[in-house]
Amino acid sequence: MTTTRVPRIAPLPPAEWPPALRALLADSHRDGPGRENLFGTLAHHPVLAHAWLSLARVLTHEGTLGHRRRELIVLRVAHRLDAPYVHRRHRTPAADAGLTHAEIEATATDLDSHAWEGEDSDLLEAADLLAVNSPIPDGLWGRLARVLSPGQLVELLVLAGQTAAMCATLNTLRTPSDRQPSLVVLLDRERCCSAGQCVGAAPEVFEQDEEEGRVTLLVAEPDARYADEVRFAADLCPSGAITLVDEEEPARS
């Protein structure tokens, strides 16, 4: 199945942003590219945009959780809320924070598919619960409280909430990424029936687990030269476990 994202509210071009919002983007260039359409969408409400992005800047640059913990939470909440824009946007910061490629990929799979241990496991479990507004049980809270200060615990909750709000906003508005049009592959391993036809069609993108038989996604954004093979693989999948997202930039006047 292939879907196309057309924004419900087109991002405003930078020339139409208020000066304060342009200054925020300029001040945050060290965070890397990939936020122009986010800022342009928020620019429809300048006061709210400034408040939102100021909070994001505090969490990113003045928070006390530490970079690794922060990126684990953001990546996991983005995955749970099906927000590929946010997950992709944070892959580079996560790598800079010390997460390995395997760990970054594992934040978008079942938690038991990777050997998460100790604090990482607790943070990801908490992210899963917070993403869907479920209570954190006393046992998990106690483990978190042994390694995090009261201030860090508060920051953890605010970070998860801010990430969830961003995911909901971008998903609902269908805000596109700043990147050129690309093919994004989404794989629902729970629906996978282990037919393996996708592996034969696009072995550079899919791999079949020898023990359980289910397919694993090797590359979420495959190179353009594999696009035809990936589309064929999606068409072959008998369980409909593969979704392809063609992201298109909005026309700007």
PDB file of C-alpha atoms in Angstrom, residues 9-123:
ATOM      1  CA  ILE A   9      -1.963  23.492   6.426  1.00  0.00           C
ATOM      2  CA  ALA A  10       0.870  24.428   4.089  1.00  0.00           C
ATOM      3  CA  PRO A  11       4.002  25.638   5.917  1.00  0.00           C
ATOM      4  CA  LEU A  12       4.690  29.337   5.469  1.00  0.00           C
ATOM      5  CA  PRO A  13       7.945  30.204   3.663  1.00  0.00           C
ATOM      6  CA  PRO A  14      10.615  31.858   5.873  1.00  0.00           C
ATOM      7  CA  ALA A  15       9.981  35.257   4.238  1.00  0.00           C
ATOM      8  CA  GLU A  16       6.547  35.265   5.911  1.00  0.00           C
ATOM      9  CA  TRP A  17       7.761  34.284   9.378  1.00  0.00           C
ATOM     10  CA  PRO A  18       7.915  36.874  12.144  1.00  0.00           C
ATOM     11  CA  PRO A  19      11.510  38.001  12.925  1.00  0.00           C
ATOM     12  CA  ALA A  20      11.519  36.247  16.315  1.00  0.00           C
ATOM     13  CA  LEU A  21      10.761  32.904  14.700  1.00  0.00           C
ATOM     14  CA  ARG A  22      13.475  33.356  12.075  1.00  0.00           C
ATOM     15  CA  ALA A  23      15.885  34.169  14.894  1.00  0.00           C
ATOM     16  CA  LEU A  24      14.952  30.959  16.702  1.00  0.00           C
ATOM     17  CA  LEU A  25      15.735  28.899  13.620  1.00  0.00           C
ATOM     18  CA  ALA A  26      19.022  30.729  13.092  1.00  0.00           C
ATOM     19  CA  ASP A  27      20.004  30.152  16.730  1.00  0.00           C
ATOM     20  CA  SER A  28      19.299  26.435  16.467  1.00  0.00           C
ATOM     21  CA  HIS A  29      21.345  25.627  13.355  1.00  0.00           C
ATOM     22  CA  ARG A  30      23.617  23.497  15.534  1.00  0.00           C
ATOM     23  CA  ASP A  31      20.680  21.098  15.911  1.00  0.00           C
ATOM     24  CA  GLY A  32      21.000  20.275  12.223  1.00  0.00           C
ATOM     25  CA  PRO A  33      18.633  20.674   9.258  1.00  0.00           C
ATOM     26  CA  GLY A  34      15.121  19.366   8.898  1.00  0.00           C
ATOM     27  CA  ARG A  35      12.941  21.878  10.750  1.00  0.00           C
ATOM     28  CA  GLU A  36      11.935  24.482   8.186  1.00  0.00           C
ATOM     29  CA  ASN A  37       8.521  22.967   7.485  1.00  0.00           C
ATOM     30  CA  LEU A  38       7.929  22.444  11.205  1.00  0.00           C
ATOM     31  CA  PHE A  39       8.748  26.082  11.924  1.00  0.00           C
ATOM     32  CA  GLY A  40       6.749  27.167   8.883  1.00  0.00           C
ATOM     33  CA  THR A  41       3.687  25.299  10.135  1.00  0.00           C
ATOM     34  CA  LEU A  42       3.956  26.767  13.621  1.00  0.00           C
ATOM     35  CA  ALA A  43       4.424  30.217  12.051  1.00  0.00           C
ATOM     36  CA  HIS A  44       0.661  30.330  11.466  1.00  0.00           C
ATOM     37  CA  HIS A  45       0.454  31.015  15.235  1.00  0.00           C
ATOM     38  CA  PRO A  46       3.562  33.092  16.068  1.00  0.00           C
ATOM     39  CA  VAL A  47       2.956  33.457  19.816  1.00  0.00           C
ATOM     40  CA  LEU A  48       2.353  29.759  20.277  1.00  0.00           C
ATOM     41  CA  ALA A  49       5.299  28.942  17.989  1.00  0.00           C
ATOM     42  CA  HIS A  50       7.672  30.992  20.098  1.00  0.00           C
ATOM     43  CA  ALA A  51       6.479  29.363  23.327  1.00  0.00           C
ATOM     44  CA  TRP A  52       6.609  25.854  21.881  1.00  0.00           C
ATOM     45  CA  LEU A  53      10.041  26.238  20.346  1.00  0.00           C
ATOM     46  CA  SER A  54      11.397  27.933  23.469  1.00  0.00           C
ATOM     47  CA  LEU A  55      10.345  24.884  25.492  1.00  0.00           C
ATOM     48  CA  ALA A  56      11.951  22.600  22.919  1.00  0.00           C
ATOM     49  CA  ARG A  57      15.174  24.595  23.159  1.00  0.00           C
ATOM     50  CA  VAL A  58      15.174  24.291  26.952  1.00  0.00           C
ATOM     51  CA  LEU A  59      14.662  20.534  26.781  1.00  0.00           C
ATOM     52  CA  THR A  60      17.402  20.167  24.174  1.00  0.00           C
ATOM     53  CA  HIS A  61      20.062  22.517  25.510  1.00  0.00           C
ATOM     54  CA  GLU A  62      19.277  23.171  29.170  1.00  0.00           C
ATOM     55  CA  GLY A  63      17.821  19.867  30.264  1.00  0.00           C
ATOM     56  CA  THR A  64      19.575  17.621  32.758  1.00  0.00           C
ATOM     57  CA  LEU A  65      18.494  14.189  31.522  1.00  0.00           C
ATOM     58  CA  GLY A  66      21.467  13.943  29.195  1.00  0.00           C
ATOM     59  CA  HIS A  67      21.521  13.537  25.443  1.00  0.00           C
ATOM     60  CA  ARG A  68      21.263   9.734  25.312  1.00  0.00           C
ATOM     61  CA  ARG A  69      18.267   9.541  27.628  1.00  0.00           C
ATOM     62  CA  ARG A  70      16.527  12.359  25.801  1.00  0.00           C
ATOM     63  CA  GLU A  71      16.937  10.808  22.373  1.00  0.00           C
ATOM     64  CA  LEU A  72      15.792   7.394  23.577  1.00  0.00           C
ATOM     65  CA  ILE A  73      12.576   8.945  24.867  1.00  0.00           C
ATOM     66  CA  VAL A  74      11.951  11.024  21.743  1.00  0.00           C
ATOM     67  CA  LEU A  75      12.639   8.154  19.340  1.00  0.00           C
ATOM     68  CA  ARG A  76      10.432   5.745  21.245  1.00  0.00           C
ATOM     69  CA  VAL A  77       7.497   8.127  21.647  1.00  0.00           C
ATOM     70  CA  ALA A  78       7.750   9.010  17.960  1.00  0.00           C
ATOM     71  CA  HIS A  79       7.616   5.320  17.074  1.00  0.00           C
ATOM     72  CA  ARG A  80       4.679   4.590  19.366  1.00  0.00           C
ATOM     73  CA  LEU A  81       2.733   7.502  17.893  1.00  0.00           C
ATOM     74  CA  ASP A  82       3.626   6.547  14.309  1.00  0.00           C
ATOM     75  CA  ALA A  83       5.458   9.806  13.580  1.00  0.00           C
ATOM     76  CA  PRO A  84       8.209   9.000  11.048  1.00  0.00           C
ATOM     77  CA  TYR A  85       8.935  12.723  10.552  1.00  0.00           C
ATOM     78  CA  VAL A  86      10.015  13.035  14.202  1.00  0.00           C
ATOM     79  CA  HIS A  87      11.785   9.678  14.308  1.00  0.00           C
ATOM     80  CA  ARG A  88      13.866  10.473  11.225  1.00  0.00           C
ATOM     81  CA  ARG A  89      14.590  13.988  12.455  1.00  0.00           C
ATOM     82  CA  HIS A  90      16.130  12.580  15.653  1.00  0.00           C
ATOM     83  CA  ARG A  91      18.199   9.781  14.173  1.00  0.00           C
ATOM     84  CA  THR A  92      21.238  12.027  13.690  1.00  0.00           C
ATOM     85  CA  PRO A  93      21.042  13.624  17.172  1.00  0.00           C
ATOM     86  CA  ALA A  94      20.652  10.122  18.609  1.00  0.00           C
ATOM     87  CA  ALA A  95      23.803   8.946  16.857  1.00  0.00           C
ATOM     88  CA  ASP A  96      25.616  12.044  18.104  1.00  0.00           C
ATOM     89  CA  ALA A  97      24.428  11.147  21.614  1.00  0.00           C
ATOM     90  CA  GLY A  98      26.139   7.757  21.378  1.00  0.00           C
ATOM     91  CA  LEU A  99      23.329   5.441  20.293  1.00  0.00           C
ATOM     92  CA  THR A 100      24.482   2.829  17.824  1.00  0.00           C
ATOM     93  CA  HIS A 101      22.744   2.244  14.493  1.00  0.00           C
ATOM     94  CA  ALA A 102      21.315  -1.003  15.879  1.00  0.00           C
ATOM     95  CA  GLU A 103      19.955   0.775  18.956  1.00  0.00           C
ATOM     96  CA  ILE A 104      18.364   3.530  16.878  1.00  0.00           C
ATOM     97  CA  GLU A 105      16.694   0.939  14.643  1.00  0.00           C
ATOM     98  CA  ALA A 106      15.556  -1.009  17.698  1.00  0.00           C
ATOM     99  CA  THR A 107      13.650   1.973  19.091  1.00  0.00           C
ATOM    100  CA  ALA A 108      11.180   1.363  16.270  1.00  0.00           C
ATOM    101  CA  THR A 109      10.630  -2.336  16.975  1.00  0.00           C
ATOM    102  CA  ASP A 110       9.279  -4.499  19.773  1.00  0.00           C
ATOM    103  CA  LEU A 111      11.306  -3.836  22.919  1.00  0.00           C
ATOM    104  CA  ASP A 112      12.084  -7.521  23.347  1.00  0.00           C
ATOM    105  CA  SER A 113      13.693  -7.634  19.886  1.00  0.00           C
ATOM    106  CA  HIS A 114      16.819  -5.928  21.262  1.00  0.00           C
ATOM    107  CA  ALA A 115      18.864  -6.655  24.378  1.00  0.00           C
ATOM    108  CA  TRP A 116      17.976  -3.445  26.218  1.00  0.00           C
ATOM    109  CA  GLU A 117      19.308  -3.455  29.759  1.00  0.00           C
ATOM    110  CA  GLY A 118      18.982  -1.497  32.981  1.00  0.00           C
ATOM    111  CA  GLU A 119      18.287   2.201  32.618  1.00  0.00           C
ATOM    112  CA  ASP A 120      17.721   2.045  28.852  1.00  0.00           C
ATOM    113  CA  SER A 121      15.066  -0.618  29.273  1.00  0.00           C
ATOM    114  CA  ASP A 122      13.303   1.361  32.014  1.00  0.00           C
ATOM    115  CA  LEU A 123      13.321   4.585  29.998  1.00  0.00           C
TER     116      LEU A 123
END
